[in-house]
């Protein structure tokens, strides 16, 4: 081993000796473990913080104590007499077993009395008094949470408590700017925080918690009486090489009655615009009582940098607010606007596997795109009393998308230059109404109504200097061949659900559901060849659709929920009627079918941090309107699609088995899942390959489709180190029809990953990960590939106020005899003087100036080797002012 590496390892090992560890158990006089017992270690003298542990289901606890510090260690548990011991650092003990004696008086809650405020445990709620664990030097909530036992805060603001991720973040019982954790933990002033509440199985409507089956974990911040109003935000300006720039501004105002925020981001280097907390504020709404919920807008593309383009300019502006009209009324609203300009370039080498005159094709694509979006939402929540709630949500969006591509193709027969253009104007609205009522201790009810409306008007054009799609389109001779397809799609989706919850006994629940889903779509498309002074309709050639699609699904469901000790089992049976009406020009089709759809859910909780879940359901589904449009549609310059008016319901079985375990005592976490899906009848697109032209047609067959996937992960925490391993397997068997030949096909994927992380504060923390994946496609031609990915990240706080961050990725893909390598690195250096609002940062993206990334994909009829050109090296100097 090289000396520098040995010295580094000795250095990290030495750090492990800076803390003393005491372990043991907490049991009653009958040697029964007392799960969730609080074990507190109060330092005797000095300014050291409180240490805290919670006994696991076996009664085990582990305390990490500061070196050269004496402690008073106390335990307390409901219904038992507490016990205290003194820990001396001069004569340290490593093990101590507490035995608690039962007391006659039963308490409703645990109160551990010290000079500090108490720590309280109630059923699903754990309450930390922050003052007991901090030293007063913390500036933001994040620094306080990191000192609470069992709480972890990641660099991106995600919070975990005892291994479970916080999914709802609140202040004073109200959702804090959308409910994401990042905004709150990084901005709430530390001196304003009084207590931190962690609530498991959280439901926003408290009186419905017993029947909701929620697995949400919420964190609620209680503020000090004189600190319940504050402002925070930041302004950042950056400029770099090649005229790259960024302007970012955010402003937040919090008061008990009103929350208001404004957000602006303008950049031209593909930088991240939003984080997942922002998504919770700006996206759509969902209901627990409906089968599905559709979001009008998709903002997840903005949560990661988009550098796989040659130019990317983005402008994003948003504002939102919440106002409380007393304790009963809450109103929330937001408005956002976004514009995006992109240039892209890619090369493709395509090998056609079917017997054709053309065996290969090379494509060079240059693209320009401009998109714009405006969206707004308003929501109102009314709490009539403790047992009655109403809520209404309304959202609308307007979007415009323009794209132009220049595509140069070359094969062994000819060269062609294609020009394509698309434009789409879309309008959509969505509304959701919910009513929830508790009638008495045994009966509860809910009603939900959801309506989505969309109106889309896309127009597509494809042009070339030579005839194309000649096998399907009778083109008239011209100097330049130009095809146009104009579409109009109007869609209404309606969902209603009445649900009654009968709590027949402590262990027996019976739920009844009556509902209706409706999907009403009008789809019109017209295809033409545009000539010099006129146009030629392609209707007589089989193009153009005028479809009126109506699908009604009414259902009646019955569920029986059995709660027996640690096992919760739900048996459900739903009677569904599917009524489908299709009218395509003069052709009318009607399907009316009844189905029974059973569901089984079983959850076995070994303890609060270990569970086994099983789910099974038999489901029927119909495809959307476009799949029933049985006249031709142009999909691209080399592909045609035809739907099928005779399609019926798709029936499939789904099974899922999940196991999870988090052990705070051992510092380990395990997650495993198995999924199985089977379709006895299958709906797929069969493909006809003619030279480079592709004709897709949706067909329904009796060929089965089976999918099996397995995933597992394990992590182990050792002091300030965490080691992890994960693996994934997936197998898919189906039949693909290509050129009128049924081809049995298997698509398999496997991967394994290893990772190491450190969690030091005073020295560099790093992350190392390695992942290897394998892919195989077995059909008329067998193909396989492998990929290796090595990643490294480092965070280092040094001197006073400097922070260095870096990440490195190395990828190598192997296909046949080809090895394709790709690597990228990004770094940033920040400086912020203590207690100063100013921050200065230099960041570098794509340090190696990698010009492109490569990807290989294969199917039954072609192998595609793609190169995507990416943004060059970017250096940016930024100045930030933080309120």
PDB file of N, CA and C in Angstrom, residues 22 61 79 94 119 151 163 215 307 354-355 358 374 390 406 409 415 498 536 603 625 673 737 755 775 837 839:
ATOM      1  N   UNK A  22     -21.482   3.577  24.556  1.00  0.00           N
ATOM      2  CA  UNK A  22     -22.047   2.709  25.574  1.00  0.00           C
ATOM      3  C   UNK A  22     -23.301   2.062  25.001  1.00  0.00           C
ATOM      4  N   UNK A  61     -30.082  -0.272  23.002  1.00  0.00           N
ATOM      5  CA  UNK A  61     -29.799   1.140  22.769  1.00  0.00           C
ATOM      6  C   UNK A  61     -28.297   1.313  22.562  1.00  0.00           C
ATOM      7  N   UNK A  79     -45.528   3.882  32.468  1.00  0.00           N
ATOM      8  CA  UNK A  79     -45.947   2.858  33.413  1.00  0.00           C
ATOM      9  C   UNK A  79     -44.829   2.243  34.216  1.00  0.00           C
ATOM     10  N   UNK A  94     -18.723   0.372  29.057  1.00  0.00           N
ATOM     11  CA  UNK A  94     -19.117   0.193  27.661  1.00  0.00           C
ATOM     12  C   UNK A  94     -20.479  -0.477  27.537  1.00  0.00           C
ATOM     13  N   UNK A 119     -38.702  15.885  26.768  1.00  0.00           N
ATOM     14  CA  UNK A 119     -38.841  15.144  25.507  1.00  0.00           C
ATOM     15  C   UNK A 119     -40.079  14.274  25.652  1.00  0.00           C
ATOM     16  N   UNK A 151     -32.057  11.661  13.389  1.00  0.00           N
ATOM     17  CA  UNK A 151     -32.431  12.555  12.293  1.00  0.00           C
ATOM     18  C   UNK A 151     -31.237  12.764  11.376  1.00  0.00           C
ATOM     19  N   UNK A 163     -34.498   6.506   9.578  1.00  0.00           N
ATOM     20  CA  UNK A 163     -34.439   5.837   8.286  1.00  0.00           C
ATOM     21  C   UNK A 163     -35.602   6.089   7.374  1.00  0.00           C
ATOM     22  N   UNK A 215     -49.046   6.214   4.980  1.00  0.00           N
ATOM     23  CA  UNK A 215     -47.700   5.876   5.436  1.00  0.00           C
ATOM     24  C   UNK A 215     -46.800   7.105   5.390  1.00  0.00           C
ATOM     25  N   UNK A 307     -27.909  19.619 -19.750  1.00  0.00           N
ATOM     26  CA  UNK A 307     -26.723  20.010 -20.526  1.00  0.00           C
ATOM     27  C   UNK A 307     -26.533  19.147 -21.762  1.00  0.00           C
ATOM     28  N   UNK A 354     -33.489  -6.599 -40.554  1.00  0.00           N
ATOM     29  CA  UNK A 354     -34.344  -7.345 -41.468  1.00  0.00           C
ATOM     30  C   UNK A 354     -33.755  -7.324 -42.882  1.00  0.00           C
ATOM     31  N   UNK A 355     -34.189  -8.279 -43.679  1.00  0.00           N
ATOM     32  CA  UNK A 355     -33.693  -8.360 -45.056  1.00  0.00           C
ATOM     33  C   UNK A 355     -34.356  -7.270 -45.890  1.00  0.00           C
ATOM     34  N   UNK A 358     -31.914  -1.757 -48.026  1.00  0.00           N
ATOM     35  CA  UNK A 358     -31.092  -0.852 -47.214  1.00  0.00           C
ATOM     36  C   UNK A 358     -30.694  -1.566 -45.927  1.00  0.00           C
ATOM     37  N   UNK A 374     -47.640  28.928 -19.161  1.00  0.00           N
ATOM     38  CA  UNK A 374     -48.225  29.755 -18.113  1.00  0.00           C
ATOM     39  C   UNK A 374     -49.232  28.891 -17.370  1.00  0.00           C
ATOM     40  N   UNK A 390     -64.030  20.363   3.848  1.00  0.00           N
ATOM     41  CA  UNK A 390     -64.265  20.572   2.424  1.00  0.00           C
ATOM     42  C   UNK A 390     -62.963  21.095   1.806  1.00  0.00           C
ATOM     43  N   UNK A 406     -33.600  19.800 -38.797  1.00  0.00           N
ATOM     44  CA  UNK A 406     -33.001  19.529 -40.100  1.00  0.00           C
ATOM     45  C   UNK A 406     -32.279  18.197 -39.987  1.00  0.00           C
ATOM     46  N   UNK A 409     -29.993  12.333 -43.960  1.00  0.00           N
ATOM     47  CA  UNK A 409     -29.876  10.874 -43.890  1.00  0.00           C
ATOM     48  C   UNK A 409     -29.080  10.356 -45.084  1.00  0.00           C
ATOM     49  N   UNK A 415     -29.086   9.790 -50.537  1.00  0.00           N
ATOM     50  CA  UNK A 415     -28.978  10.797 -49.490  1.00  0.00           C
ATOM     51  C   UNK A 415     -30.204  11.703 -49.572  1.00  0.00           C
ATOM     52  N   UNK A 498     -67.816   7.926  -4.090  1.00  0.00           N
ATOM     53  CA  UNK A 498     -68.438   7.985  -2.771  1.00  0.00           C
ATOM     54  C   UNK A 498     -67.880   6.814  -1.967  1.00  0.00           C
ATOM     55  N   UNK A 536     -53.219  18.761 -51.528  1.00  0.00           N
ATOM     56  CA  UNK A 536     -53.867  17.528 -51.954  1.00  0.00           C
ATOM     57  C   UNK A 536     -54.189  16.694 -50.721  1.00  0.00           C
ATOM     58  N   UNK A 603     -50.022  -6.385   5.359  1.00  0.00           N
ATOM     59  CA  UNK A 603     -48.869  -5.689   5.929  1.00  0.00           C
ATOM     60  C   UNK A 603     -48.575  -6.312   7.292  1.00  0.00           C
ATOM     61  N   UNK A 625     -57.801   7.142 -26.652  1.00  0.00           N
ATOM     62  CA  UNK A 625     -58.513   7.279 -27.916  1.00  0.00           C
ATOM     63  C   UNK A 625     -57.621   7.064 -29.131  1.00  0.00           C
ATOM     64  N   UNK A 673     -37.604  -5.826  -2.872  1.00  0.00           N
ATOM     65  CA  UNK A 673     -38.930  -5.919  -3.485  1.00  0.00           C
ATOM     66  C   UNK A 673     -38.902  -6.869  -4.666  1.00  0.00           C
ATOM     67  N   UNK A 737     -44.378  -8.910 -33.162  1.00  0.00           N
ATOM     68  CA  UNK A 737     -44.605  -9.210 -34.568  1.00  0.00           C
ATOM     69  C   UNK A 737     -43.862  -8.195 -35.416  1.00  0.00           C
ATOM     70  N   UNK A 755     -21.348   1.267  -2.814  1.00  0.00           N
ATOM     71  CA  UNK A 755     -21.164   2.667  -2.465  1.00  0.00           C
ATOM     72  C   UNK A 755     -20.522   2.795  -1.083  1.00  0.00           C
ATOM     73  N   UNK A 775     -27.386  -5.931 -20.156  1.00  0.00           N
ATOM     74  CA  UNK A 775     -28.655  -5.962 -20.901  1.00  0.00           C
ATOM     75  C   UNK A 775     -28.579  -7.023 -21.980  1.00  0.00           C
ATOM     76  N   UNK A 837     -24.027  38.133   5.052  1.00  0.00           N
ATOM     77  CA  UNK A 837     -25.049  37.715   4.081  1.00  0.00           C
ATOM     78  C   UNK A 837     -24.480  37.473   2.685  1.00  0.00           C
ATOM     79  N   UNK A 839     -22.091  35.790  -0.250  1.00  0.00           N
ATOM     80  CA  UNK A 839     -21.420  34.538  -0.622  1.00  0.00           C
ATOM     81  C   UNK A 839     -20.847  34.697  -2.023  1.00  0.00           C
TER      82      UNK A 839
END
